[in-house]
Coordinates of C-alpha atoms and ligand atoms in Angstrom, one line a residue:
Chain A
M1 CA 0.0 0.0 0.0
R2 CA 2.9 2.4 0.6
R3 CA 3.9 2.5 -3.0
T4 CA 0.3 2.7 -4.1
E5 CA -0.1 5.7 -1.8
T6 CA 2.9 7.5 -3.4
L7 CA 1.6 6.7 -6.9
L8 CA -1.9 7.9 -6.0
A9 CA -0.5 11.1 -4.5
I10 CA 1.5 11.9 -7.6
G11 CA -1.4 10.9 -9.9
G12 CA -3.8 13.0 -7.8
A13 CA -1.4 16.0 -8.0
A14 CA -1.2 15.7 -11.7
L15 CA -4.9 15.5 -12.0
L16 CA -5.3 18.6 -10.0
V17 CA -2.8 20.5 -12.2
L18 CA -4.7 19.3 -15.3
L19 CA -8.0 20.5 -13.8
A20 CA -6.6 23.8 -13.0
I21 CA -5.3 24.2 -16.5
L22 CA -8.5 23.1 -18.2
A23 CA -10.9 25.0 -15.9
P24 CA -9.1 28.1 -14.7
W25 CA -11.9 29.0 -12.4
L26 CA -11.4 25.8 -10.5
R27 CA -7.9 26.8 -9.6
F28 CA -9.2 29.0 -6.8
V29 CA -11.4 26.2 -5.5
L30 CA -8.6 23.7 -5.6
T31 CA -6.2 26.0 -3.8
I32 CA -8.7 26.4 -1.0
A33 CA -9.2 22.6 -1.0
L34 CA -5.5 21.9 -0.7
A35 CA -5.1 24.4 2.1
K36 CA -8.0 22.9 4.0
G37 CA -6.5 19.4 3.3
V38 CA -3.4 20.6 5.2
A39 CA -5.5 21.8 8.1
V40 CA -7.4 18.5 8.1
L41 CA -4.1 16.6 8.3
G42 CA -3.7 18.2 11.7
I43 CA -7.2 17.0 12.7
L44 CA -6.2 13.6 11.6
L45 CA -3.2 13.5 13.9
L46 CA -5.6 14.3 16.8
L47 CA -8.1 11.8 15.6
R48 CA -5.4 9.1 15.9
A49 CA -5.3 9.8 19.6
G50 CA -9.1 9.5 19.6
Q51 CA -9.5 13.3 20.2
V52 CA -11.8 15.4 18.1
S53 CA -11.2 19.2 18.1
F54 CA -14.2 21.3 17.3
G55 CA -12.2 24.4 17.5
H56 CA -9.4 24.2 14.9
A57 CA -11.0 27.1 12.8
L58 CA -9.2 29.1 15.5
Y59 CA -5.8 28.3 13.9
L60 CA -7.2 28.8 10.4
S61 CA -8.4 32.3 11.2
F62 CA -5.4 33.1 13.3
G63 CA -3.1 32.3 10.3
A64 CA -5.4 34.2 8.0
Y65 CA -5.5 37.3 10.2
T66 CA -1.8 37.2 10.8
V67 CA -1.4 37.5 7.0
A68 CA -4.0 40.3 6.9
F69 CA -2.2 42.3 9.6
L70 CA 1.3 41.7 8.4
A71 CA 0.8 41.9 4.6
P72 CA 1.0 45.7 4.4
A73 CA 4.3 45.8 6.2
M74 CA 5.7 42.6 4.8
P75 CA 4.2 42.0 1.4
E76 CA 6.0 38.8 0.5
A77 CA 4.0 35.5 0.3
L78 CA 6.9 33.3 1.1
I79 CA 7.6 35.2 4.3
L80 CA 4.0 35.6 5.4
M81 CA 3.3 31.9 5.2
P82 CA 6.0 30.7 7.5
V83 CA 5.4 33.6 9.9
A84 CA 1.7 32.8 10.1
M85 CA 2.5 29.2 10.6
L86 CA 5.0 29.7 13.4
L87 CA 2.9 32.2 15.3
S88 CA 0.0 29.8 15.0
G89 CA 2.2 27.0 16.3
L90 CA 3.1 29.2 19.2
L91 CA -0.5 29.8 20.0
G92 CA -1.1 26.1 19.7
L93 CA 1.6 25.4 22.2
V94 CA 0.1 27.8 24.8
I95 CA -3.4 26.5 24.3
G96 CA -2.2 22.9 23.9
L97 CA -0.5 23.0 27.3
F98 CA -3.9 23.5 28.7
V99 CA -6.2 21.3 26.5
S100 CA -3.8 18.4 26.4
R101 CA -4.8 17.6 30.0
Y102 CA -8.3 16.8 28.8
R103 CA -9.8 14.0 26.8
D104 CA -12.8 13.2 24.7
I105 CA -15.8 15.5 25.1
F106 CA -13.9 17.9 27.3
F107 CA -11.1 18.2 24.8
S108 CA -13.6 18.8 22.0
M109 CA -15.6 21.4 23.9
L110 CA -12.6 23.3 25.3
N111 CA -11.3 23.7 21.8
L112 CA -14.7 24.9 20.7
A113 CA -14.9 27.3 23.6
I114 CA -11.5 28.8 23.0
S115 CA -12.2 29.2 19.3
M116 CA -15.4 31.0 20.0
V117 CA -13.7 33.4 22.3
F118 CA -11.2 34.2 19.5
Y119 CA -14.1 34.5 17.0
S120 CA -15.9 37.0 19.1
L121 CA -12.7 39.0 19.6
L122 CA -12.4 39.2 15.8
E123 CA -15.9 40.4 15.6
K124 CA -15.9 42.8 18.5
L125 CA -12.5 44.5 18.2
Y126 CA -13.7 46.5 15.3
H127 CA -11.0 49.1 15.6
Y128 CA -8.4 46.5 14.7
T129 CA -10.2 43.9 12.7
K130 CA -13.0 45.9 11.0
G131 CA -15.4 43.4 12.6
T132 CA -17.6 41.4 10.3
D133 CA -16.5 43.5 7.3
G134 CA -13.2 41.8 7.5
I135 CA -9.9 43.0 6.1
R136 CA -8.8 43.1 2.5
V137 CA -5.5 41.5 1.6
G138 CA -3.6 43.0 -1.2
V139 CA -1.7 40.8 -3.7
P140 CA 1.7 40.3 -2.0
R141 CA 4.9 39.7 -3.9
F142 CA 6.0 36.2 -4.6
L143 CA 9.7 35.5 -4.3
G144 CA 10.2 39.2 -4.5
M145 CA 8.4 39.4 -7.8
A146 CA 5.2 41.6 -8.2
L147 CA 3.0 39.2 -10.1
E148 CA -0.2 39.8 -12.1
R149 CA -3.3 38.6 -10.4
D150 CA -3.5 35.5 -12.6
Q151 CA 0.1 34.6 -12.2
F152 CA -0.1 35.1 -8.4
E153 CA -3.1 32.7 -8.3
W154 CA -1.0 30.1 -10.2
A155 CA 1.8 30.7 -7.8
M156 CA -0.5 30.1 -4.8
F157 CA -2.0 27.0 -6.4
G158 CA 1.5 25.6 -7.0
T159 CA 2.7 26.5 -3.5
A160 CA -0.3 24.9 -1.9
L161 CA 0.2 21.7 -4.0
V162 CA 3.9 21.4 -3.1
L163 CA 3.2 22.1 0.6
A164 CA 0.3 19.6 0.6
L165 CA 2.7 16.9 -0.8
A166 CA 5.5 17.8 1.5
I167 CA 3.3 17.9 4.6
G168 CA 1.5 14.8 3.5
C169 CA 4.9 13.0 3.4
F170 CA 5.8 14.3 6.8
V171 CA 2.6 13.2 8.3
R172 CA 3.0 9.7 6.9
L173 CA 6.5 9.4 8.4
Y174 CA 5.2 10.9 11.6
L175 CA 2.4 8.4 11.9
A176 CA 4.8 5.5 11.5
S177 CA 7.3 7.0 14.1
P178 CA 7.1 6.2 17.8
M179 CA 5.4 9.6 18.3
G180 CA 2.7 8.8 15.8
Q181 CA 2.2 5.2 17.0
A182 CA 2.0 6.5 20.6
L183 CA -1.0 8.6 19.5
S184 CA -3.1 5.6 18.9
A185 CA -1.8 4.1 22.1
I186 CA -3.3 7.1 23.8
K187 CA -6.6 6.1 22.4
T188 CA -6.4 2.4 23.4
R189 CA -4.5 2.4 26.7
E190 CA -3.2 5.7 27.9
T191 CA -2.4 4.5 31.4
R192 CA -0.1 1.8 30.1
L193 CA 2.0 4.5 28.4
E194 CA 2.5 6.2 31.7
F195 CA 3.5 2.9 33.3
M196 CA 6.1 2.5 30.5
G197 CA 7.4 6.0 31.2
L198 CA 6.1 7.5 28.0
P199 CA 4.5 10.8 28.8
A200 CA 1.1 10.7 27.0
R201 CA 0.5 14.4 27.5
A202 CA 3.7 15.4 25.7
V203 CA 2.8 13.1 22.9
L204 CA -0.6 14.6 22.5
L205 CA 0.8 18.1 22.9
S206 CA 3.3 17.5 20.1
A207 CA 0.5 16.5 17.8
Y208 CA -1.5 19.4 18.9
V209 CA 1.2 21.9 18.1
L210 CA 1.7 20.3 14.7
S211 CA -2.0 20.6 14.0
A212 CA -1.8 24.3 15.0
L213 CA 1.2 24.8 12.6
M214 CA -0.8 23.2 9.8
G215 CA -3.9 25.1 10.6
G216 CA -2.0 28.4 10.6
L217 CA -0.3 27.6 7.3
A218 CA -3.7 26.7 5.8
G219 CA -5.2 29.9 7.0
S220 CA -2.4 32.0 5.5
I221 CA -2.9 30.3 2.1
I222 CA -6.6 30.9 2.3
A223 CA -6.1 34.5 3.2
M224 CA -3.8 35.1 0.2
T225 CA -6.1 33.2 -2.1
T226 CA -9.4 34.7 -1.1
R227 CA -7.6 38.0 -0.4
H228 CA -10.3 39.0 2.1
V229 CA -10.5 37.6 5.6
T230 CA -13.5 37.8 7.8
P231 CA -14.3 36.4 11.3
L232 CA -16.4 33.8 9.6
L233 CA -13.3 31.7 8.9
G234 CA -13.0 31.2 12.7
Y235 CA -16.7 30.4 13.3
W236 CA -17.4 27.0 14.8
T237 CA -19.1 25.7 11.6
V238 CA -15.7 25.9 9.9
S239 CA -14.2 23.8 12.7
G240 CA -17.0 21.3 12.1
E241 CA -16.3 21.4 8.4
L242 CA -12.7 20.3 9.1
V243 CA -13.9 17.4 11.1
F244 CA -16.5 16.6 8.5
I245 CA -13.7 16.5 5.8
A246 CA -11.6 14.3 8.0
I247 CA -14.4 11.8 8.3
L248 CA -15.4 12.1 4.7
G249 CA -11.8 11.6 3.4
G250 CA -10.9 8.9 6.0
A251 CA -8.3 9.1 8.8
G252 CA -6.5 6.0 7.6
A253 CA -3.8 7.7 5.5
A254 CA -2.3 11.1 4.8
L255 CA -4.1 11.2 1.4
G256 CA -7.6 11.0 3.0
P257 CA -7.8 14.6 4.0
F258 CA -7.0 15.8 0.5
L259 CA -9.4 13.4 -1.0
G260 CA -12.0 14.7 1.4
A261 CA -11.2 18.3 1.0
V262 CA -11.2 18.2 -2.9
T263 CA -14.5 16.3 -2.9
F264 CA -16.0 18.6 -0.3
E265 CA -15.1 21.8 -2.2
L266 CA -16.2 20.4 -5.6
V267 CA -19.5 19.1 -4.3
R268 CA -20.0 22.4 -2.6
V269 CA -19.3 24.5 -5.8
Y270 CA -21.3 22.3 -8.1
A271 CA -24.2 21.7 -5.7
A272 CA -24.4 25.3 -4.8
A273 CA -24.5 26.3 -8.5
S274 CA -27.2 23.8 -9.4
F275 CA -29.3 23.7 -6.2
A276 CA -28.7 27.0 -4.5
D277 CA -30.3 26.2 -1.2
A278 CA -29.7 22.5 -1.0
W279 CA -25.9 22.2 -1.2
Q280 CA -25.6 21.4 2.5
A281 CA -28.2 18.7 2.2
I282 CA -26.3 17.2 -0.7
L283 CA -23.0 17.3 1.2
G284 CA -24.8 15.6 4.1
L285 CA -26.1 12.9 1.9
V286 CA -22.6 12.3 0.4
L287 CA -21.1 11.9 3.9
L288 CA -24.0 9.7 4.9
G289 CA -23.4 7.5 1.9
V290 CA -19.7 7.3 2.5
I291 CA -20.1 6.5 6.2
L292 CA -22.8 3.8 5.6
F293 CA -20.9 2.1 2.8
F294 CA -17.3 2.9 3.7
S295 CA -16.8 3.5 7.3
R296 CA -13.2 4.4 6.7
G297 CA -14.0 7.3 4.4
L298 CA -13.2 7.9 0.7
W299 CA -9.7 6.7 1.4
G300 CA -11.1 3.4 2.7
M301 CA -13.1 3.2 -0.5
V302 CA -10.1 3.7 -2.7
E303 CA -8.2 1.2 -0.7
S304 CA -10.8 -1.5 -1.0
L305 CA -11.2 -0.9 -4.8
W306 CA -7.5 -1.2 -5.2
R307 CA -7.4 -4.4 -3.2
R308 CA -10.2 -5.9 -5.3
R309 CA -8.2 -5.0 -8.5
A310 CA -4.9 -6.4 -7.2
Chain B
M1 CA 25.4 -1.4 48.0
S2 CA 22.6 -2.4 50.3
D3 CA 21.1 -5.8 50.2
V4 CA 17.6 -4.3 50.2
L5 CA 16.3 -3.0 46.8
L6 CA 12.8 -1.9 47.7
S7 CA 11.5 -1.2 51.2
A8 CA 8.0 -0.6 52.3
Q9 CA 7.3 0.7 55.8
G10 CA 3.9 1.1 57.4
L11 CA 1.9 1.4 54.2
R12 CA -1.7 2.1 54.9
L13 CA -4.5 2.7 52.4
A14 CA -8.3 2.3 52.9
F15 CA -11.0 2.5 50.4
G16 CA -14.0 3.7 52.4
G17 CA -14.1 1.0 55.2
V18 CA -12.0 -1.5 53.3
K19 CA -8.4 -1.6 54.5
A20 CA -6.5 -2.7 51.4
A21 CA -3.2 -1.9 53.1
D22 CA -3.2 -2.0 56.9
G23 CA 0.4 -1.5 57.9
I24 CA 2.6 -3.2 55.2
D25 CA 6.3 -3.6 56.1
L26 CA 8.3 -5.4 53.5
D27 CA 11.9 -5.5 52.3
V28 CA 12.6 -6.9 48.8
R29 CA 16.1 -8.1 48.5
R30 CA 18.3 -7.5 45.5
G31 CA 18.1 -10.3 43.1
E32 CA 15.4 -12.4 44.8
F33 CA 12.1 -13.7 43.4
L34 CA 9.5 -12.9 46.0
A35 CA 6.0 -14.4 45.7
I36 CA 2.9 -12.7 47.1
I37 CA 0.1 -15.1 47.9
G38 CA -3.2 -14.5 49.6
P39 CA -7.0 -14.6 49.1
N40 CA -9.0 -12.4 46.8
G41 CA -9.2 -8.8 48.1
A42 CA -6.3 -9.2 50.4
G43 CA -4.6 -6.1 48.9
K44 CA -1.9 -7.8 46.7
T45 CA -2.7 -5.6 43.7
T46 CA -3.0 -2.6 45.9
F47 CA 0.6 -3.1 47.1
I48 CA 1.8 -3.2 43.5
N49 CA -0.3 -0.1 42.7
M50 CA 1.3 1.8 45.5
T51 CA 4.8 0.8 44.6
T52 CA 4.4 1.8 41.0
G53 CA 2.8 5.2 41.7
Y54 CA -0.8 4.4 40.6
L55 CA -2.1 4.8 44.2
R56 CA -0.7 7.0 46.9
P57 CA -0.6 5.4 50.3
Q58 CA -2.3 7.3 53.1
A59 CA 0.5 6.6 55.4
G60 CA 3.9 5.0 55.2
I61 CA 6.9 5.3 52.9
I62 CA 8.4 3.3 50.1
T63 CA 12.0 3.5 49.3
Y64 CA 13.9 2.2 46.3
E65 CA 17.7 2.1 46.3
G66 CA 17.4 4.0 49.6
Q67 CA 15.4 6.9 48.1
A68 CA 11.8 7.7 48.8
I69 CA 9.5 7.1 45.9
T70 CA 6.2 7.3 47.8
G71 CA 3.5 9.0 45.8
M72 CA 5.7 9.7 42.8
A73 CA 4.1 9.7 39.3
P74 CA 4.3 6.3 37.6
R75 CA 6.4 7.8 34.8
R76 CA 9.1 8.9 37.3
I77 CA 9.1 5.5 39.1
V78 CA 9.6 3.7 35.8
A79 CA 12.5 6.0 35.0
R80 CA 14.2 4.7 38.2
G81 CA 14.0 1.1 37.0
I82 CA 10.7 -0.3 38.3
A83 CA 8.3 -1.9 35.8
R84 CA 5.1 -3.8 36.2
S85 CA 2.8 -6.1 34.4
F86 CA -1.0 -6.2 35.0
Q87 CA -3.5 -8.6 36.4
L88 CA -5.7 -7.7 33.4
P89 CA -3.3 -7.3 30.5
Q90 CA -3.0 -3.7 29.4
L91 CA -2.1 -3.9 25.7
F92 CA -2.4 -1.3 22.9
T93 CA -5.3 -3.1 21.1
E94 CA -4.9 -1.4 17.8
H95 CA -1.3 -2.5 17.5
T96 CA 0.3 -5.8 16.8
V97 CA 2.2 -7.7 19.5
L98 CA 5.5 -6.7 17.9
E99 CA 4.4 -3.0 17.9
N100 CA 3.4 -3.3 21.5
V101 CA 6.8 -4.4 22.5
A102 CA 8.5 -1.9 20.2
L103 CA 6.5 0.9 21.9
A104 CA 7.9 -0.3 25.2
I105 CA 11.4 -0.2 23.7
A106 CA 10.6 3.3 22.4
A107 CA 9.4 4.4 25.8
R108 CA 12.8 3.2 27.2
E109 CA 15.0 4.7 24.5
G110 CA 13.0 7.9 24.1
P111 CA 10.3 8.3 21.4
W112 CA 11.2 11.8 20.3
S113 CA 12.2 11.0 16.7
P114 CA 9.3 12.1 14.5
L115 CA 10.8 10.8 11.2
A116 CA 12.3 7.4 12.0
P117 CA 9.8 4.6 12.1
L118 CA 8.8 2.8 15.3
L119 CA 9.8 -0.5 13.7
R120 CA 13.4 0.7 12.8
P121 CA 15.8 -2.2 12.4
R122 CA 17.4 -2.1 15.8
W123 CA 14.2 -1.9 17.7
R124 CA 12.4 -4.5 15.5
E125 CA 15.3 -6.9 16.1
E126 CA 15.2 -6.4 19.8
A127 CA 11.4 -6.9 19.9
V128 CA 11.6 -10.0 17.7
D129 CA 14.3 -11.3 19.9
L130 CA 12.3 -10.7 23.1
L131 CA 9.1 -12.3 21.7
E132 CA 11.1 -15.3 20.6
R133 CA 12.3 -15.7 24.2
F134 CA 8.7 -15.6 25.4
G135 CA 7.7 -18.1 22.7
L136 CA 5.4 -15.5 21.1
T137 CA 7.1 -15.5 17.6
S138 CA 4.1 -17.0 15.9
I139 CA 1.8 -14.2 17.0
A140 CA 4.2 -11.3 16.7
G141 CA 2.1 -10.0 13.7
A142 CA -1.3 -10.5 15.3
R143 CA -3.3 -7.6 16.6
A144 CA -3.2 -7.5 20.4
D145 CA -7.0 -7.6 20.6
A146 CA -7.1 -10.9 18.7
L147 CA -5.1 -12.9 21.3
N148 CA -6.2 -15.5 23.8
E149 CA -5.8 -14.7 27.5
G150 CA -2.5 -16.6 28.0
A151 CA -0.8 -14.8 25.1
R152 CA -2.1 -11.5 26.2
K153 CA -0.7 -12.1 29.6
L154 CA 2.7 -13.0 28.2
A155 CA 2.8 -10.0 25.8
D156 CA 1.9 -7.8 28.7
I157 CA 4.9 -9.2 30.7
A158 CA 7.2 -8.9 27.6
M159 CA 6.4 -5.2 27.4
A160 CA 7.4 -4.8 31.0
V161 CA 10.6 -6.7 30.5
A162 CA 11.4 -4.6 27.4
L163 CA 11.7 -1.6 29.7
K164 CA 14.8 -3.4 31.1
P165 CA 13.8 -2.8 34.7
R166 CA 15.9 -3.8 37.7
L167 CA 12.7 -4.5 39.7
L168 CA 9.7 -6.1 38.0
L169 CA 6.4 -6.5 39.7
M170 CA 4.1 -9.0 38.1
D171 CA 0.4 -9.3 39.0
E172 CA -0.6 -13.0 38.5
P173 CA 1.7 -13.6 35.6
T174 CA 0.4 -17.2 35.1
S175 CA -3.4 -16.7 35.3
G176 CA -4.9 -17.3 32.0
V177 CA -1.9 -19.4 30.8
A178 CA -3.0 -22.9 30.0
A179 CA -2.2 -25.4 32.9
N180 CA -0.1 -27.6 30.7
E181 CA 2.1 -24.7 29.6
K182 CA 2.3 -22.9 32.9
M183 CA 5.6 -24.5 34.2
E184 CA 7.3 -24.0 30.9
V185 CA 6.3 -20.4 30.7
V186 CA 7.5 -19.6 34.2
E187 CA 10.7 -21.5 33.5
T188 CA 11.3 -19.3 30.5
L189 CA 10.4 -16.2 32.4
A190 CA 12.6 -17.0 35.3
R191 CA 15.5 -17.7 32.9
V192 CA 15.0 -14.3 31.2
L193 CA 14.8 -12.5 34.5
R194 CA 17.8 -14.2 36.1
A195 CA 19.9 -13.6 33.0
A196 CA 19.1 -9.9 33.2
Q197 CA 19.6 -9.9 37.0
V198 CA 16.1 -8.6 37.5
T199 CA 14.6 -8.7 41.0
A200 CA 11.0 -9.9 40.8
V201 CA 7.9 -9.6 42.9
F202 CA 5.0 -11.7 41.7
V203 CA 1.5 -12.3 42.8
E204 CA 0.7 -16.0 42.3
H205 CA -2.2 -18.3 43.1
D206 CA -0.5 -21.5 41.9
M207 CA 1.4 -23.0 44.9
D208 CA 3.4 -25.3 42.7
V209 CA 4.8 -22.3 40.8
V210 CA 5.5 -20.5 44.1
E211 CA 7.2 -23.6 45.6
R212 CA 9.4 -24.0 42.6
F213 CA 10.4 -20.4 41.7
A214 CA 10.1 -18.2 44.7
D215 CA 13.0 -17.5 47.0
R216 CA 10.6 -16.2 49.6
V217 CA 6.9 -16.0 50.0
A218 CA 4.8 -13.2 51.6
V219 CA 1.3 -14.1 52.7
W220 CA -1.2 -11.3 52.4
S221 CA -4.3 -11.3 54.5
Q222 CA -6.7 -8.4 54.9
G223 CA -4.1 -5.7 54.1
R224 CA -1.4 -7.2 56.3
I225 CA 1.5 -9.6 55.8
A226 CA 0.5 -12.7 57.8
A227 CA 3.7 -14.6 57.1
L228 CA 7.0 -14.2 55.3
G229 CA 9.8 -16.6 54.6
P230 CA 11.1 -19.4 52.4
P231 CA 8.4 -21.3 50.6
A232 CA 9.1 -24.6 52.3
E233 CA 8.6 -23.0 55.7
V234 CA 5.7 -20.7 54.9
L235 CA 3.6 -23.1 52.9
S236 CA 3.8 -25.8 55.5
D237 CA 2.6 -23.5 58.3
P238 CA -0.8 -24.9 59.4
Q239 CA -2.4 -21.5 59.7
V240 CA -1.3 -20.5 56.2
Q241 CA -2.5 -23.8 55.0
R242 CA -5.9 -23.2 56.5
D243 CA -6.3 -19.5 55.6
V244 CA -4.7 -19.3 52.2
I245 CA -3.9 -22.5 50.6
G246 CA -7.2 -24.1 51.5
I247 CA -9.0 -21.2 50.0
E248 CA -6.8 -21.2 46.9
R249 CA -7.5 -25.0 46.4
H250 CA -11.1 -24.3 46.9
A251 CA -11.0 -21.4 44.4
A252 CA -9.0 -23.5 41.9
A253 CA -11.4 -26.5 42.1
Ligands
ATP401 N1 -9.3 1.7 43.4 C1 -10.1 1.1 44.3 N2 -11.2 1.7 44.8 C2 -11.9 1.1 45.7 N3 -11.7 -0.1 46.3 C3 -10.5 -0.7 45.9 C4 -9.7 -0.2 44.8 N4 -8.7 -1.0 44.6 C5 -8.9 -2.0 45.5 N5 -10.0 -1.9 46.2 C6 -10.5 -2.8 47.3 O1 -9.4 -3.1 48.1 C7 -9.3 -4.4 48.4 C8 -8.0 -5.0 48.0 O2 -8.0 -5.1 46.5 P1 -6.8 -5.7 45.7 O3 -7.2 -5.5 44.3 O4 -5.6 -5.1 46.2 O5 -6.9 -7.2 46.1 P2 -6.1 -8.5 45.5 O6 -5.4 -9.1 46.7 O7 -5.2 -8.0 44.4 O8 -7.3 -9.4 45.1 P3 -7.3 -10.4 43.8 O9 -6.7 -11.7 44.2 O10 -8.8 -10.6 43.6 O11 -6.7 -9.7 42.6 C9 -10.5 -5.1 47.8 O12 -11.6 -5.1 48.7 C10 -10.9 -4.1 46.7 O13 -12.3 -4.1 46.4
MG402 MG1 -5.2 -8.5 42.4

């Protein structure tokens, strides 16, 4: 399966590039999907430990607002991205030190609560954030070059794709490492870890910080792609969306989140265009179908199709 | 270097009205195999739980290598060289037996390498080797939740041994192991532990195992130690016979 995964990743990336060339208006949608896929990879790490965060929109919006605030002073995409990512990771460390003490419903709800506090700050501190109007983000430079809008969108698409592949690879290695394997040990027998001298909290905290880094990076890409950030990106429904995508795509492999995110965004775009009011219902039905027939998500579906062929 | 590795003095712990430890004084000698016997509910597991930091005694102190470890977190006690296995095996059920042992090795060596796989050659080799010594080679690749009770028990002990402790506390290591395999299993275990110079404390209900492998026996009764000494002496004591062994026979029948 490991080689298959690599092949599928490369094939999938090529397919996305082809789509972006053939249907230029999809480039935007796909860039957002890739960014969300990166954020969902973070959700996947936590899911491995049996923990569901209903608050990771916090890191998405934190990364996005970091870009919005810093872009005027530092209009360079390749600086804004890592800065947003690192600051988000730092925030994740502070919050993680607190939430990594909790499990299950408490973990979920604490993340939700903290994200809602941040959301209301974004909304209420009008003086800094322009409230619900949000902040416009100008087109930053890319590698020092001032690009046309079209070229910049290509650059962001390419960057998102490369980052998705790189972070996907990292997550795959991480999951096979002792740190990643200990995550599922937290889910099954956390006390045993303690009796072996392996600090479960630190293992969960590491994953949490990684998920915050990924969320912040995703938020920065979204900010530079949509070029307009609003508090809505930090609303709890967006957190729910990330979990939704994780389940839809399947938590079994690093490709799952991207499979989920691309499907999610495409269904949303097409369903919204064809059935203006019913797109959420259609997404719901898609997820229902996937869960009923493939409990391990779209990735599980691909896996079993592949097995049948082989 | 003192002859005493672990020393418990005046341990007390009550759950509501139940005195699970009611003044436990015990010295565990370096290198010995000490058996703990006693009826259900006597407080045998409670003693192990206090020694490994899972429960904090309400009174008394525990010293290891002359230093107090009373009430320390399990993690810090393991770091000092005390490992345990469990009455009900505590395995990582989503992992294979090999991965379970490898996780124990990772815990010992430090897991903080996010890019090298858990089953890196050196750790895999060590885990394979250990499982072989426990006769678990054939199920190394099986998921831990698919094992029978005897195998779960052994895998649980193998994980504790993988930590390379100097003191190993085992809670009923042979329960669940098929009767006809029991002696062989204990034989193997004893060989592994002697070779690694591990001091062992084990709770045991099978008096044949106790007689054959224990250097000393401690008899637990209602949170106290009723008798302590070499198996031949203790097991032939009429009162022990009546209070413990009679009950054990009865329970086993
Ligand atoms: N965490 C706990 N909370 C409440 N009561 C407990 C707890 N742990 C043990 N007990 C009680 O303390 C007493 C001693 O229990 P313990 O498990 O130490 O006995 P044991 O000698 O190991 O028995 P067994 O042979 O059945 O394993 C029992 O009455 C038990 O119900
Ligand atoms: Mg017990």
